[in-house]
Coordinates of C-alpha atoms and ligand atoms in Angstrom, one line a residue:
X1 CA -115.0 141.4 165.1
X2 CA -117.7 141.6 162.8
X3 CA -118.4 145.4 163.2
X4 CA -121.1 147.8 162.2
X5 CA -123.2 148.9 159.2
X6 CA -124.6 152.1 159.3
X7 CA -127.2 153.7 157.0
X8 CA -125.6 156.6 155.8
X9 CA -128.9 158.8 154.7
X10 CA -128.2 161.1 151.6
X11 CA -130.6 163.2 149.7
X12 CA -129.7 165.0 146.1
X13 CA -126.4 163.5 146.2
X14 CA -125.6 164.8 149.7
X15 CA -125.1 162.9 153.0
X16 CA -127.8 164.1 155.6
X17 CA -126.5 165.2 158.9
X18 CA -128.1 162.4 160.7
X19 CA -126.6 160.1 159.0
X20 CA -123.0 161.6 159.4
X21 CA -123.7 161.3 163.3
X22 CA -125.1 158.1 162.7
X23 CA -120.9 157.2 161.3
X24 CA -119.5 159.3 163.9
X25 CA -121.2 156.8 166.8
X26 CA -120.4 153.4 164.4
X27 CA -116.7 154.8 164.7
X28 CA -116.7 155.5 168.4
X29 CA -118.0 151.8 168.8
X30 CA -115.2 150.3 166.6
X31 CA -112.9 152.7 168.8
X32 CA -114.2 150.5 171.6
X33 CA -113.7 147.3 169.9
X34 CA -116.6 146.7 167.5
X35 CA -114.5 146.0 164.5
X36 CA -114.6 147.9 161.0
X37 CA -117.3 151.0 160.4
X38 CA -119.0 150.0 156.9
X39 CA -121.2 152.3 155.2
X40 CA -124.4 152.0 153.1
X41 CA -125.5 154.3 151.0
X42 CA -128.3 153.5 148.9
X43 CA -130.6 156.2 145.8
X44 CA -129.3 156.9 142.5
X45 CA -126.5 158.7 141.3
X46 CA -125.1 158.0 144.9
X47 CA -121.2 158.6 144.2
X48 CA -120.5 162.0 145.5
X49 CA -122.6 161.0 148.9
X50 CA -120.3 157.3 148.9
X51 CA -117.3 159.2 149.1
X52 CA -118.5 161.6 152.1
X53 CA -119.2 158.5 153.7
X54 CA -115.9 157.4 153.1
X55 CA -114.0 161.2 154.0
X56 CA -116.1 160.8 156.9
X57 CA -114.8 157.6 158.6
X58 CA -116.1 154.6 157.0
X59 CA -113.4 152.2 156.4
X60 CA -115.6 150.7 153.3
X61 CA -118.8 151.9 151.9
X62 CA -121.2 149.9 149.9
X63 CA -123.5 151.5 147.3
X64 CA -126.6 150.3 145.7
X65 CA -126.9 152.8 142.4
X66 CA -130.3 151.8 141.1
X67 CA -132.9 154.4 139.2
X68 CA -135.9 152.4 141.2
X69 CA -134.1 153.9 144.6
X70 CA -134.6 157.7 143.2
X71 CA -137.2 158.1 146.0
X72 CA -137.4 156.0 149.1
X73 CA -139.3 152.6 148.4
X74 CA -139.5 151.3 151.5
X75 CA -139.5 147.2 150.3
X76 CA -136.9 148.4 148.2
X77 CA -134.8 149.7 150.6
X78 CA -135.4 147.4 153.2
X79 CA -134.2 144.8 150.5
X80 CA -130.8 146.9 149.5
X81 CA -129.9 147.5 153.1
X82 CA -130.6 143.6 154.1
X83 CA -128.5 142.9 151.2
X84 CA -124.9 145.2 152.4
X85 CA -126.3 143.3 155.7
X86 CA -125.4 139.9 153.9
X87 CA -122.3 141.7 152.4
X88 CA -120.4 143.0 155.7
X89 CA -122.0 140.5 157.5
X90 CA -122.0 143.6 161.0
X91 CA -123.0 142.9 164.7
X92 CA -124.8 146.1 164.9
X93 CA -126.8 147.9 161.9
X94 CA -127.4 151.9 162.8
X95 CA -129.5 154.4 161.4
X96 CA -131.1 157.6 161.9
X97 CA -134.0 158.2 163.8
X98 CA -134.8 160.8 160.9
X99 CA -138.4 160.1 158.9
X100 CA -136.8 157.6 156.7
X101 CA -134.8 156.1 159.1
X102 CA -138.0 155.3 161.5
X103 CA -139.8 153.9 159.0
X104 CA -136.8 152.0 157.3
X105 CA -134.9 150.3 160.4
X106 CA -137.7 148.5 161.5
X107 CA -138.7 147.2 158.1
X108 CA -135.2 145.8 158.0
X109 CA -135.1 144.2 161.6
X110 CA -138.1 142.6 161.0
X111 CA -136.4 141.1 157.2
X112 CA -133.5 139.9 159.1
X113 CA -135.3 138.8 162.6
X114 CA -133.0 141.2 164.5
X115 CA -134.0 142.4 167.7
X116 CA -134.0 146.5 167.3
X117 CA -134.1 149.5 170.0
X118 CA -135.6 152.7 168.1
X119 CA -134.9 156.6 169.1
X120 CA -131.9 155.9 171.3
X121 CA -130.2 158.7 172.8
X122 CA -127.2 156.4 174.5
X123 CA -125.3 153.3 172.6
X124 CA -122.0 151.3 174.2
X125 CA -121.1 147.7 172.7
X126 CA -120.1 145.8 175.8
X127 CA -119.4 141.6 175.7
X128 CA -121.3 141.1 172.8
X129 CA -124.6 143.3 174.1
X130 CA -125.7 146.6 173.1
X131 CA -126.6 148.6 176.0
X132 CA -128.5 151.9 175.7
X133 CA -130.7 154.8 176.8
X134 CA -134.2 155.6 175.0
X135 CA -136.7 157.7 175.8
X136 CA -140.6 156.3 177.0
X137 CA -143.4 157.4 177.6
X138 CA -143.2 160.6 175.7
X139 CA -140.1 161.2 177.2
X140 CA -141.4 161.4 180.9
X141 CA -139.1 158.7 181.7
X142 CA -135.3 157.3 180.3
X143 CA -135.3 153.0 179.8
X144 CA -132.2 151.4 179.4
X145 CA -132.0 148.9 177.6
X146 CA -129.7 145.8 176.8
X147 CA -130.1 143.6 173.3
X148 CA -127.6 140.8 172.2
X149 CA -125.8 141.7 168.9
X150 CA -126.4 141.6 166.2
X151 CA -128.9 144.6 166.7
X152 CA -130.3 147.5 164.6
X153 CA -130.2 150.9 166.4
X154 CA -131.9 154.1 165.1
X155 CA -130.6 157.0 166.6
X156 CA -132.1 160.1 167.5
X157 CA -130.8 163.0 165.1
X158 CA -128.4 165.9 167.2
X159 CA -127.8 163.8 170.0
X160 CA -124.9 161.5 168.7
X161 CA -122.0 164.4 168.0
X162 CA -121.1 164.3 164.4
X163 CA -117.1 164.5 164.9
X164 CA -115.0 165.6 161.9
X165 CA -112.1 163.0 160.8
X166 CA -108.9 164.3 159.2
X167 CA -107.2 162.5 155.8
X168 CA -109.7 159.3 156.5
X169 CA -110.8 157.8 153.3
X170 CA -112.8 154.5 152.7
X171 CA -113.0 152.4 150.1
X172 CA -116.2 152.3 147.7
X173 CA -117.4 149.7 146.2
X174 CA -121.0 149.1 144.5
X175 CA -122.9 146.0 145.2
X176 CA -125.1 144.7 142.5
X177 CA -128.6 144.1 143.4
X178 CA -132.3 144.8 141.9
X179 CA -135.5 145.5 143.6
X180 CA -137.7 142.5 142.8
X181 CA -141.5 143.3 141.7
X182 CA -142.8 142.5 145.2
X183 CA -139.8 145.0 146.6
X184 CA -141.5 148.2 144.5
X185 CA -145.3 147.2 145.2
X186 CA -145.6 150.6 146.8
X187 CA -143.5 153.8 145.3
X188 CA -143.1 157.4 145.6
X189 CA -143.6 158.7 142.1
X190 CA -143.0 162.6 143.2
X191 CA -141.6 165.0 145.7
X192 CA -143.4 168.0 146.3
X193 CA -141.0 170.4 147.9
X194 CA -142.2 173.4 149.7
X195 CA -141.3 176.5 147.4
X196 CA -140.0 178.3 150.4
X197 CA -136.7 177.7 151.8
X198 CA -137.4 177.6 155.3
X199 CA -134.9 175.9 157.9
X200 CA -137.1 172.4 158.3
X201 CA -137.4 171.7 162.4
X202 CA -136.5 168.5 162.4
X203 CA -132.7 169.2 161.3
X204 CA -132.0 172.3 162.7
X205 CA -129.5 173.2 165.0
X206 CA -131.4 176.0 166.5
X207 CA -135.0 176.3 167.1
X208 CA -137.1 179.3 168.4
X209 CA -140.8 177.8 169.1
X210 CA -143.6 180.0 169.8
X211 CA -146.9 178.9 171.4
X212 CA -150.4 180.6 172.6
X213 CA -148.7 183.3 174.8
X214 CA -148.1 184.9 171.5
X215 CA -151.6 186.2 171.9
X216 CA -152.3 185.9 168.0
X217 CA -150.9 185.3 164.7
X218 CA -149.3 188.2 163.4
X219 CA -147.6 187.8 166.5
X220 CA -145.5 185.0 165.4
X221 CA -143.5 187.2 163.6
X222 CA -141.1 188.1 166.7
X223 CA -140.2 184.7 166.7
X224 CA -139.5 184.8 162.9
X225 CA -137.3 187.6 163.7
X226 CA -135.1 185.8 166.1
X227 CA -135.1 182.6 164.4
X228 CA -133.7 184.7 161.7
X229 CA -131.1 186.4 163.5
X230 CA -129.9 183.4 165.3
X231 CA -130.0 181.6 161.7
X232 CA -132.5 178.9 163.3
X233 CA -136.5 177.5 162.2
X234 CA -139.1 178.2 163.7
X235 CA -141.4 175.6 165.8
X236 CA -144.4 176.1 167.2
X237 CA -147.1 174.3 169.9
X238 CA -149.7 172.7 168.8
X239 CA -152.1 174.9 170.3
X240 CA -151.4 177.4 168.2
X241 CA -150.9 174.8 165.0
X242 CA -154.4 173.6 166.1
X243 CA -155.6 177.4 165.6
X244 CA -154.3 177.8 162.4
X245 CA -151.7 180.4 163.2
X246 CA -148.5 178.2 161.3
X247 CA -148.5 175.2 159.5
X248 CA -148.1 171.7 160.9
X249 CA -144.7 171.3 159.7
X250 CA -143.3 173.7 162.3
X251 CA -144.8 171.7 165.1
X252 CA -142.7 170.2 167.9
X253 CA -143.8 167.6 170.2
X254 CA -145.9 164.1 170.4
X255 CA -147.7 164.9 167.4
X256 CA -145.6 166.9 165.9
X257 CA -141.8 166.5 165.3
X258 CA -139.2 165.0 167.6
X259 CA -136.1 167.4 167.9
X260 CA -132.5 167.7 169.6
X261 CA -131.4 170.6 168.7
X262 CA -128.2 172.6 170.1
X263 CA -130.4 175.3 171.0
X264 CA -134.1 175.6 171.7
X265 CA -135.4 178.7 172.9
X266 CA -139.3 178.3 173.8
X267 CA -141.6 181.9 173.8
X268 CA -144.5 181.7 175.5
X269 CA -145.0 177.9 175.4
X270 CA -146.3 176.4 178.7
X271 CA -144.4 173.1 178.3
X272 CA -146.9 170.3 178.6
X273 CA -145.7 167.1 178.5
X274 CA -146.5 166.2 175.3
X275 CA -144.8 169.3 173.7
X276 CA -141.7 168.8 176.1
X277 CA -142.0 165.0 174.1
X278 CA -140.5 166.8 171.2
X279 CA -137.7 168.9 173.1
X280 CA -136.8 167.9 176.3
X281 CA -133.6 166.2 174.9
X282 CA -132.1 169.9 173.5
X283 CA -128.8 170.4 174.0
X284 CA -129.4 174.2 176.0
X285 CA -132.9 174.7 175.6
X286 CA -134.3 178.5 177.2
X287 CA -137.6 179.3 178.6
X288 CA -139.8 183.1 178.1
X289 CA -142.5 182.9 180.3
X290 CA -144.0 185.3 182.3
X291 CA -145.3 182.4 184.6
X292 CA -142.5 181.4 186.6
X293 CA -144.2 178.4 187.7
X294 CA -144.8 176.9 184.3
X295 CA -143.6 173.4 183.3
X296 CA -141.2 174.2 180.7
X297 CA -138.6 176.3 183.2
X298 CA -138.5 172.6 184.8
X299 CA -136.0 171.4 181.9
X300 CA -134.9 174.9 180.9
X301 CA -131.5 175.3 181.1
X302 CA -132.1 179.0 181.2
X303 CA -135.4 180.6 182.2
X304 CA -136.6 184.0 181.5
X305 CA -139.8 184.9 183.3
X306 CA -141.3 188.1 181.8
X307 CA -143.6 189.2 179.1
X308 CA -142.4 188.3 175.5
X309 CA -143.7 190.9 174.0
X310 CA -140.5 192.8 175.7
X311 CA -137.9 190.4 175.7
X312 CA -138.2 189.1 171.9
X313 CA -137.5 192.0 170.0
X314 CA -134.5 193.1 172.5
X315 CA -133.0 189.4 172.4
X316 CA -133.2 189.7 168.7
X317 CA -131.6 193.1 168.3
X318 CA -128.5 192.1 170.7
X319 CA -127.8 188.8 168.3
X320 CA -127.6 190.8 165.4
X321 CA -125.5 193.2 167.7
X322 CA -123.1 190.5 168.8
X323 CA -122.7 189.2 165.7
X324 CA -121.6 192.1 164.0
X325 CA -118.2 192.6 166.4
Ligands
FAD1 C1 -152.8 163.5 172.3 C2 -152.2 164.9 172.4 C3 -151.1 165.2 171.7 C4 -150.5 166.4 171.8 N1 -149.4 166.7 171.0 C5 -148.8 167.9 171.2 C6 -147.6 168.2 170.4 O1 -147.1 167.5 169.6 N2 -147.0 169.4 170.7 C7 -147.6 170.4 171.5 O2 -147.0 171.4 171.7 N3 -148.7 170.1 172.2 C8 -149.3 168.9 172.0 N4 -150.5 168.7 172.7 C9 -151.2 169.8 173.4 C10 -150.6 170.1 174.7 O3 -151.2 169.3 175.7 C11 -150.8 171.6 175.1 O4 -152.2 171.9 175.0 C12 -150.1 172.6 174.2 O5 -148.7 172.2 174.1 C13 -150.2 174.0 174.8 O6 -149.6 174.9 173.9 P1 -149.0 176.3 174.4 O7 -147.9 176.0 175.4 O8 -148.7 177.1 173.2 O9 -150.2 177.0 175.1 P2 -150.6 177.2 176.7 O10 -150.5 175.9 177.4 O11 -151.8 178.0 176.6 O12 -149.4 178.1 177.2 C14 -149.2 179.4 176.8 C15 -148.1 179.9 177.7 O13 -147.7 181.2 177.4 C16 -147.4 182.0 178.5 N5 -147.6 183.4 178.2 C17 -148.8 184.0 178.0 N6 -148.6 185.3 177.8 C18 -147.2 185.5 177.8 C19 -146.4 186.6 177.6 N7 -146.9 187.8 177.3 N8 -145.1 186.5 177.7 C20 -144.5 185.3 178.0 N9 -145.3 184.2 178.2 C21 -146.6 184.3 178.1 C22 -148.4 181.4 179.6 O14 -147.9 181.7 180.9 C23 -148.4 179.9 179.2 O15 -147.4 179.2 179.9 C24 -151.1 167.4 172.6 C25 -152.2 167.1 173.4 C26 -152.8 165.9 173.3 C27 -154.0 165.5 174.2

């Protein structure tokens, strides 16, 4: 079988979680008779992120080292990832449905021609077909889907488990390639890091959102408190992103960010549809609302109807509690 090529996502030298699920699905597929899991890693300085990739399950994994790849070039990319494509010659090519990822899979699929289902929440290999699940329509409804291999797949972060692998260890082996002038028409020269070293949304495992029931801005700092003690980020509506109260970044939803986390917990957010968008696929996601009828208890798996302005600091204070037996 010709197997699968998945986009293992590294940044600094370290493999994104994403892209460790990403592998984790590629070897559950060769499990189920896909053939070999190769990996591609692709930046500079890539070596310690290759062998991740290859403790974490890859049978081979295929580097492009190249200074040009410091910071994602998309034509660049597109053109190292088409070329491991050539290399390992796969039936299915995977990546993460993380910011790169969305914006790198299709620019490949087009390159090759491939057919390509995006933010999929479900993958099986079955006869030569990829069959799936995806999310439409802002997520008020689930398609399946069914594409003849080869395929690319992105996949939406903290849905696909990332499954630890004992003694595996791939091989590692650097392809030679150069990004041609057309390939680096359009760079990123710089990376402007926020000083602060908040939890980012879109990679957390937990997430404690607060939204206009908050009453005001100062107010946001009861969900600060049990982000903190939970060890999760903080998200936010838009309504109260749209008011200034927090920054865009912390935003969940159709316009915002597009999370799975193992935990959401949402305070005083009503749960229209296009913040539930951004959430609804949380692993355990609860609810504070003192409206019982409000839309978010409809895909809570635990709802707390009362007045957040009580329940916050107490849930807070029993988390540190617990943790300290
Ligand atoms: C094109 C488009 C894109 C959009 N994209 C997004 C998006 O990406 N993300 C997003 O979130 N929204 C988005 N919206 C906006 C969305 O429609 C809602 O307006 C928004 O999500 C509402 O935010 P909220 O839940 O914080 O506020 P509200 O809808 O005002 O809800 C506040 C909730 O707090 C509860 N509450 C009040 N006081 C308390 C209390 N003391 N204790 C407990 N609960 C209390 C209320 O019962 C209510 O349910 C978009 C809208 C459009 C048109």
């Amino acid at each position: 079988m010709p197997g699968i090529l998945v986009f293992v996502e590294q940044r600094g030298g370290a493999v994104k979680r994403a892209g460790l699920e990403a592998l984790s699905q590629g070897r559950r597929m060769a499990g189920a008779g896909m053939g070999p899991v190769t990996a591609i890693v692709v930046g500079t300085n890539v070596g310690a992120a290759a062998a991740q990739a290859a403790g974490a399950g890859a049978e081979r994994v295929l580097t492009v080292d190249h200074p040009d790849l410091a910071n994602y070039a998309p034509a660049a990319y597109a053109g190292a990832v088409a070329e491991a494509v050539t290399k390992a010659g796969p039936s299915a090519l995977l990546f993460p449905a993380s910011s790169l990822g969305k914006d790198l899979g299709p620019r490949v699929a087009a390159r090759l021609g491939w057919p390509i289902a995006t933010d999929v929440v479900e993958l099986a290999a079955e006869g030569g077909k990829l069959r799936g699940k995806r999310p439409v329509y802002s997520g008020k409804a689930i398609a399946s889907f069914e594409i003849s291999a080869p395929a690319v797949v992105t996949l939406r972060p903290n849905v696909f488990r990332a499954e630890p692998t004992s003694g595996a260890s791939g091989t590692v082996e650097a392809l030679a390639w150069a990004p041609s002038a057309t390939d680096l028409k359009s760079r990123v020269v710089e990376v402007l890091a926020p000083e602060e070293k908040e939890l980012d949304v879109a990679e957390a495992q937990i997430i404690v959102s607060g939204g206009r029931g908050l009453k005001e801005p100062q107010n946001f700092e009861l969900v600060r408190r049990l982000a903190s003690a939970l060890g999760g980020a903080v998200g936010a509506s838009r309504a109260v992103v749209d008011a200034g109260w927090i920054e865009h970044k912390h935003q969940v939803g159709q316009t915002g960010k597009v999370v799975s986390p193992a935990l959401y917990v949402a305070c005083g957010v009503s749960g229209a549809i296009q913040h539930l968008a951004g959430m609804s696929t949380s692993r355990v996601i609860v609810a504070i609302n003192k409206d019982a009828e409000a839309p978010i208890f409809k895909v809570a798996t635990y709802g707390v109807v009362g007045d957040l302005f009580q329940i916050l600091p107490e849930f807070a204070k029993a988390v540190r509690e617990a943790k300290k037996e």
